[in-house]
Amino acid sequence: MKSKVEQTIKEAGAFIRAEAGKVSVQQIEHKSLNNLVSYVDKTAEEMLVKGLSEALPDSVFLTEEATVEQGEGEWRWIIDPLDGTTNFLHGIPLFSVSVALEHQGEIVMGWVYDIMHDGLYFAEKGKGAFRNGKPISVSAQDNIEYALSVTGFPYGKPEVVEAYMNILLYLTHETRGVRRLGSAAIDLAYVAEGKFEAFYEYKLNAWDVAAGSLIVQEAGGIITDFSGGDNYLFGRQIIATNGKITKDLMEVIKTHFLDKIL
Ligand code: 2AM
Ligand code: CA
């Protein structure tokens, strides 16, 4: 099953890579102002649905582009066929395929394919995390002052977005800094690999984080929602760290963001 899944993900990734730079302005649809999609996202999703259905018959799907019936079931694939669509459309080489497998409500396997770097991140519950077959682990840094974080910016109510930027301001002044890459799945993979100490974001969807979260956990990190709970998959708040700075980052997010929007 695993090799069929990985073959499918690499084929979808190869298709996306081959289309990079070819999408015309007329072929871009605006789901909303900041939310773009093209035939590339949809075709990649169809390729994934076909291959994953063959790999695991009777499985159901939760997918960003909803090219297939969305179902609930014992085995469910949670998929973002192209995470980082804006990067893809602008020729910035940071976009990915994100595929998670859920069994009875628990994520048991996850893959993030960093397409332009040919990096396939994989984790299986209880069995560790890997990049192209080699074990990976989170950073050992336990001092938030020396931590490099990564985030993405939410869209929505201006006052909430403005308050969210306070976190950025604090981390810019008081820590090593913050990056904003544009693919949540890659952000998580990079935390798992020890490149970043932390990732946090507000208003993401389950398909952006389902695979990457398991990869971080299996690499030794910790994932929570903004209050330290475990509602990060559907709760639209996520903090992923190397396991050593969760408390500090949670405090920053509480003081500089949550307390300001209440
Ligand atoms: P996408 O490229 O699959 O749309 C960047 O911070 C992350 O936010 C990406 O994972 C991106 O996923 C996601 N994203 C893009 N537009 C968004 C929106 N309007 N609302 C929520 N998330 C979004
Ligand atoms: Ca997407």
Tab-separated table of C-alpha atoms and ligand atoms in Angstrom:
chain	number	residue	atom	x	y	z
A	1	MET	CA	0.000	0.000	0.000
A	2	LYS	CA	2.720	2.480	1.000
A	3	SER	CA	4.686	2.166	-2.239
A	4	LYS	CA	1.529	2.645	-4.335
A	5	VAL	CA	0.694	5.777	-2.279
A	6	GLU	CA	4.190	7.175	-2.735
A	7	GLN	CA	4.166	6.469	-6.456
A	8	THR	CA	0.827	8.295	-6.727
A	9	ILE	CA	2.080	11.303	-4.739
A	10	LYS	CA	5.252	11.550	-6.837
A	11	GLU	CA	3.230	11.353	-10.052
A	12	ALA	CA	0.915	14.128	-8.893
A	13	GLY	CA	4.000	16.139	-7.860
A	14	ALA	CA	5.655	15.568	-11.238
A	15	PHE	CA	2.504	16.799	-12.970
A	16	ILE	CA	2.465	19.968	-10.825
A	17	ARG	CA	6.197	20.526	-11.464
A	18	ALA	CA	5.668	20.161	-15.221
A	19	GLU	CA	2.865	22.756	-15.182
A	20	ALA	CA	4.889	25.336	-13.212
A	21	GLY	CA	5.134	28.525	-15.241
A	22	LYS	CA	2.474	27.423	-17.741
A	23	VAL	CA	-0.729	28.597	-16.062
A	24	SER	CA	-2.127	31.701	-17.745
A	25	VAL	CA	-3.863	34.512	-15.878
A	26	GLN	CA	-7.149	33.461	-17.532
A	27	GLN	CA	-6.821	29.959	-16.072
A	28	ILE	CA	-6.647	31.196	-12.475
A	29	GLU	CA	-9.921	31.210	-10.555
A	30	HIS	CA	-10.452	33.246	-7.424
A	31	LYS	CA	-12.289	31.177	-4.812
A	32	SER	CA	-12.050	34.443	-2.867
A	33	LEU	CA	-9.655	37.407	-3.056
A	34	ASN	CA	-6.665	35.565	-1.552
A	35	ASN	CA	-7.724	32.041	-2.340
A	36	LEU	CA	-6.620	30.953	-5.805
A	37	VAL	CA	-7.057	27.710	-7.731
A	38	SER	CA	-6.430	26.413	-11.259
A	39	TYR	CA	-6.798	23.234	-13.311
A	40	VAL	CA	-3.467	22.130	-11.803
A	41	ASP	CA	-4.875	21.792	-8.257
A	42	LYS	CA	-7.936	19.950	-9.559
A	43	THR	CA	-6.122	17.586	-11.926
A	44	ALA	CA	-3.528	16.744	-9.261
A	45	GLU	CA	-6.362	15.970	-6.847
A	46	GLU	CA	-8.051	13.678	-9.375
A	47	MET	CA	-4.752	11.831	-9.887
A	48	LEU	CA	-4.400	11.388	-6.119
A	49	VAL	CA	-7.988	10.223	-5.613
A	50	LYS	CA	-7.603	7.600	-8.351
A	51	GLY	CA	-4.281	6.236	-7.060
A	52	LEU	CA	-5.222	6.286	-3.379
A	53	SER	CA	-8.567	4.574	-4.056
A	54	GLU	CA	-6.649	1.793	-5.764
A	55	ALA	CA	-4.142	1.622	-2.889
A	56	LEU	CA	-6.919	1.321	-0.307
A	57	PRO	CA	-10.294	0.251	-1.698
A	58	ASP	CA	-13.345	1.405	0.334
A	59	SER	CA	-11.479	4.461	1.673
A	60	VAL	CA	-13.248	7.845	1.621
A	61	PHE	CA	-11.986	11.384	1.086
A	62	LEU	CA	-11.765	14.854	2.562
A	63	THR	CA	-10.081	17.049	-0.061
A	64	GLU	CA	-9.577	20.755	-0.603
A	65	GLU	CA	-10.915	20.894	-4.137
A	66	ALA	CA	-13.809	18.461	-3.565
A	67	THR	CA	-13.391	16.782	-6.957
A	68	VAL	CA	-14.721	13.613	-5.309
A	69	GLU	CA	-17.596	12.909	-2.909
A	70	GLN	CA	-16.565	13.923	0.618
A	71	GLY	CA	-17.261	11.115	3.069
A	72	GLU	CA	-16.918	9.805	6.587
A	73	GLY	CA	-15.636	6.299	7.078
A	74	GLU	CA	-13.217	3.972	8.812
A	75	TRP	CA	-10.360	4.880	6.485
A	76	ARG	CA	-10.254	8.444	5.182
A	77	TRP	CA	-7.698	10.320	3.113
A	78	ILE	CA	-7.286	14.013	3.993
A	79	ILE	CA	-5.693	15.721	1.013
A	80	ASP	CA	-4.405	19.045	-0.179
A	81	PRO	CA	-3.264	18.327	-3.745
A	82	LEU	CA	-1.334	21.602	-3.956
A	83	ASP	CA	-0.463	23.426	-0.757
A	84	GLY	CA	1.101	26.760	-1.607
A	85	THR	CA	-0.965	27.547	-4.709
A	86	THR	CA	-0.065	31.237	-4.601
A	87	ASN	CA	3.660	30.368	-4.596
A	88	PHE	CA	3.071	27.930	-7.467
A	89	LEU	CA	1.286	30.549	-9.573
A	90	HIS	CA	3.973	33.158	-8.894
A	91	GLY	CA	6.936	30.889	-9.667
A	92	ILE	CA	8.171	30.629	-6.075
A	93	PRO	CA	9.511	27.080	-5.615
A	94	LEU	CA	7.792	26.232	-2.319
A	95	PHE	CA	4.657	24.196	-2.785
A	96	SER	CA	3.706	20.669	-1.835
A	97	VAL	CA	1.344	17.741	-1.947
A	98	SER	CA	-0.118	16.858	1.453
A	99	VAL	CA	-1.727	13.454	2.055
A	100	ALA	CA	-2.824	12.066	5.422
A	101	LEU	CA	-4.500	8.766	6.170
A	102	GLU	CA	-7.021	8.716	9.002
A	103	HIS	CA	-8.196	5.499	10.678
A	104	GLN	CA	-11.259	5.745	12.924
A	105	GLY	CA	-10.668	9.444	13.446
A	106	GLU	CA	-6.931	9.247	14.127
A	107	ILE	CA	-4.191	10.243	11.682
A	108	VAL	CA	-2.008	7.158	11.250
A	109	MET	CA	0.138	8.059	8.248
A	110	GLY	CA	1.181	11.311	6.603
A	111	TRP	CA	3.154	12.415	3.559
A	112	VAL	CA	4.290	15.893	2.537
A	113	TYR	CA	6.018	16.123	-0.825
A	114	ASP	CA	8.207	19.228	-1.213
A	115	ILE	CA	7.867	19.151	-4.981
A	116	MET	CA	10.663	21.396	-6.239
A	117	HIS	CA	13.228	19.919	-3.822
A	118	ASP	CA	12.077	16.342	-4.424
A	119	GLY	CA	11.779	15.841	-0.666
A	120	LEU	CA	9.229	13.256	0.402
A	121	TYR	CA	8.488	13.518	4.126
A	122	PHE	CA	6.694	10.570	5.692
A	123	ALA	CA	5.585	9.449	9.113
A	124	GLU	CA	3.626	6.536	10.462
A	125	LYS	CA	2.112	6.656	13.949
A	126	GLY	CA	4.616	5.247	16.443
A	127	LYS	CA	7.273	4.578	13.818
A	128	GLY	CA	9.198	7.830	13.385
A	129	ALA	CA	9.527	10.437	10.665
A	130	PHE	CA	11.614	10.390	7.501
A	131	ARG	CA	12.719	12.473	4.515
A	132	ASN	CA	13.402	10.367	1.440
A	133	GLY	CA	13.773	7.362	3.745
A	134	LYS	CA	16.231	8.943	6.195
A	135	PRO	CA	15.132	9.554	9.801
A	136	ILE	CA	14.544	13.205	10.757
A	137	SER	CA	14.126	14.876	14.120
A	138	VAL	CA	13.197	18.254	15.543
A	139	SER	CA	15.657	20.890	16.751
A	140	ALA	CA	17.094	20.592	20.261
A	141	GLN	CA	16.924	24.353	20.942
A	142	ASP	CA	15.057	25.010	24.179
A	143	ASN	CA	15.419	28.798	24.420
A	144	ILE	CA	12.778	30.773	22.516
A	145	GLU	CA	15.234	33.679	22.184
A	146	TYR	CA	17.264	31.539	19.785
A	147	ALA	CA	14.239	30.068	18.024
A	148	LEU	CA	13.396	30.701	14.372
A	149	SER	CA	9.652	30.446	13.768
A	150	VAL	CA	7.531	30.197	10.653
A	151	THR	CA	3.931	31.265	10.163
A	152	GLY	CA	1.303	32.265	7.635
A	153	PHE	CA	-1.090	35.190	7.738
A	154	PRO	CA	-4.829	34.640	8.126
A	155	TYR	CA	-7.322	36.433	5.902
A	156	GLY	CA	-10.512	37.772	7.380
A	157	LYS	CA	-11.678	40.400	9.823
A	158	PRO	CA	-9.152	43.283	9.651
A	159	GLU	CA	-9.071	43.752	13.432
A	160	VAL	CA	-8.260	40.062	13.968
A	161	VAL	CA	-5.552	40.053	11.298
A	162	GLU	CA	-4.085	43.201	12.807
A	163	ALA	CA	-4.021	41.657	16.289
A	164	TYR	CA	-2.400	38.513	14.860
A	165	MET	CA	0.473	40.667	13.583
A	166	ASN	CA	1.329	41.519	17.207
A	167	ILE	CA	2.719	37.989	17.581
A	168	LEU	CA	5.013	38.660	14.635
A	169	LEU	CA	6.129	41.945	16.122
A	170	TYR	CA	6.990	40.337	19.453
A	171	LEU	CA	8.855	37.396	17.905
A	172	THR	CA	10.756	39.740	15.579
A	173	HIS	CA	11.996	41.798	18.519
A	174	GLU	CA	12.534	39.075	21.105
A	175	THR	CA	13.602	35.947	19.194
A	176	ARG	CA	15.740	34.990	16.202
A	177	GLY	CA	12.854	35.898	13.920
A	178	VAL	CA	10.010	34.719	11.748
A	179	ARG	CA	9.658	33.479	8.171
A	180	ARG	CA	6.495	33.289	6.051
A	181	LEU	CA	6.927	30.634	3.369
A	182	GLY	CA	3.395	30.144	1.978
A	183	SER	CA	2.889	26.377	2.343
A	184	ALA	CA	1.756	25.201	5.759
A	185	ALA	CA	2.585	21.585	4.934
A	186	ILE	CA	6.185	22.535	4.108
A	187	ASP	CA	6.365	24.712	7.243
A	188	LEU	CA	5.477	21.649	9.316
A	189	ALA	CA	7.911	19.385	7.466
A	190	TYR	CA	10.667	21.913	8.123
A	191	VAL	CA	9.837	21.966	11.849
A	192	ALA	CA	10.009	18.165	11.832
A	193	GLU	CA	13.420	18.356	10.190
A	194	GLY	CA	14.787	20.866	12.715
A	195	LYS	CA	15.046	23.843	10.332
A	196	PHE	CA	12.524	25.827	12.388
A	197	GLU	CA	11.866	25.555	16.102
A	198	ALA	CA	8.188	26.445	15.700
A	199	PHE	CA	5.236	26.990	13.386
A	200	TYR	CA	1.972	28.669	14.315
A	201	GLU	CA	-1.005	29.676	12.230
A	202	TYR	CA	-4.642	30.696	12.555
A	203	LYS	CA	-7.538	29.673	10.294
A	204	LEU	CA	-5.939	26.838	8.398
A	205	ASN	CA	-7.958	23.875	7.211
A	206	ALA	CA	-7.486	20.227	8.173
A	207	TRP	CA	-5.969	19.322	4.799
A	208	ASP	CA	-3.190	21.896	5.263
A	209	VAL	CA	-1.970	20.357	8.537
A	210	ALA	CA	-3.145	16.725	8.838
A	211	ALA	CA	-0.060	15.072	7.321
A	212	GLY	CA	2.514	17.583	8.570
A	213	SER	CA	1.285	17.361	12.158
A	214	LEU	CA	1.927	13.637	12.379
A	215	ILE	CA	5.349	14.135	10.791
A	216	VAL	CA	6.249	16.731	13.460
A	217	GLN	CA	5.006	14.488	16.279
A	218	GLU	CA	6.881	11.482	14.989
A	219	ALA	CA	10.025	13.618	14.669
A	220	GLY	CA	9.761	14.374	18.398
A	221	GLY	CA	7.767	17.620	18.307
A	222	ILE	CA	4.509	18.690	19.916
A	223	ILE	CA	1.337	19.971	18.263
A	224	THR	CA	-1.402	21.843	20.106
A	225	ASP	CA	-4.091	24.413	19.461
A	226	PHE	CA	-3.509	27.956	20.768
A	227	SER	CA	-4.690	26.955	24.259
A	228	GLY	CA	-2.582	23.830	24.610
A	229	GLY	CA	-5.422	21.459	23.692
A	230	ASP	CA	-5.540	18.959	20.862
A	231	ASN	CA	-8.140	20.611	18.628
A	232	TYR	CA	-5.603	21.589	15.977
A	233	LEU	CA	-6.951	19.593	13.049
A	234	PHE	CA	-10.422	21.094	12.725
A	235	GLY	CA	-10.099	23.907	15.294
A	236	ARG	CA	-8.265	26.236	12.892
A	237	GLN	CA	-5.458	27.069	15.341
A	238	ILE	CA	-2.126	25.301	15.400
A	239	ILE	CA	1.160	25.529	17.265
A	240	ALA	CA	3.838	23.044	16.233
A	241	THR	CA	7.160	23.096	18.038
A	242	ASN	CA	10.229	21.024	18.711
A	243	GLY	CA	8.543	20.182	22.026
A	244	LYS	CA	10.719	22.552	24.042
A	245	ILE	CA	9.165	25.965	23.450
A	246	THR	CA	5.433	25.234	23.263
A	247	LYS	CA	4.719	26.843	26.641
A	248	ASP	CA	6.647	30.000	25.804
A	249	LEU	CA	5.075	30.381	22.368
A	250	MET	CA	1.596	29.713	23.773
A	251	GLU	CA	2.145	32.513	26.274
A	252	VAL	CA	3.237	34.892	23.485
A	253	ILE	CA	0.139	34.032	21.425
A	254	LYS	CA	-2.140	34.457	24.440
A	255	THR	CA	-0.713	37.798	25.539
A	256	HIS	CA	-0.206	39.388	22.146
A	257	PHE	CA	-3.155	37.939	20.204
A	258	LEU	CA	-5.871	35.978	22.018
A	259	ASP	CA	-6.259	38.477	24.868
A	260	LYS	CA	-6.527	41.321	22.316
A	261	ILE	CA	-9.380	39.826	20.285
A	262	LEU	CA	-11.610	38.831	23.206
B	1	2AM	P1	-3.226	26.594	-0.173
B	1	2AM	O1	-2.062	27.079	-0.918
B	1	2AM	O2	-3.486	25.137	-0.332
B	1	2AM	O3	-4.451	27.426	-0.427
B	1	2AM	C1	-0.169	29.743	3.757
B	1	2AM	O4	-0.066	30.371	4.977
B	1	2AM	C2	-1.140	28.606	3.892
B	1	2AM	O5	-2.484	29.121	3.952
B	1	2AM	C3	-1.122	27.654	2.746
B	1	2AM	O6	-1.062	26.378	3.302
B	1	2AM	C4	-2.398	27.906	1.971
B	1	2AM	O7	-2.923	26.757	1.420
B	1	2AM	C5	-3.306	28.437	3.031
B	1	2AM	N1	-4.286	29.387	2.534
B	1	2AM	C6	-4.265	30.061	1.377
B	1	2AM	N2	-5.325	30.881	1.267
B	1	2AM	C7	-6.042	30.722	2.393
B	1	2AM	C8	-7.245	31.291	2.880
B	1	2AM	N3	-7.943	32.189	2.180
B	1	2AM	N4	-7.692	30.883	4.078
B	1	2AM	C9	-6.998	29.969	4.795
B	1	2AM	N5	-5.859	29.402	4.381
B	1	2AM	C10	-5.383	29.769	3.200
B	2	CA	CA	-4.397	23.739	-1.831
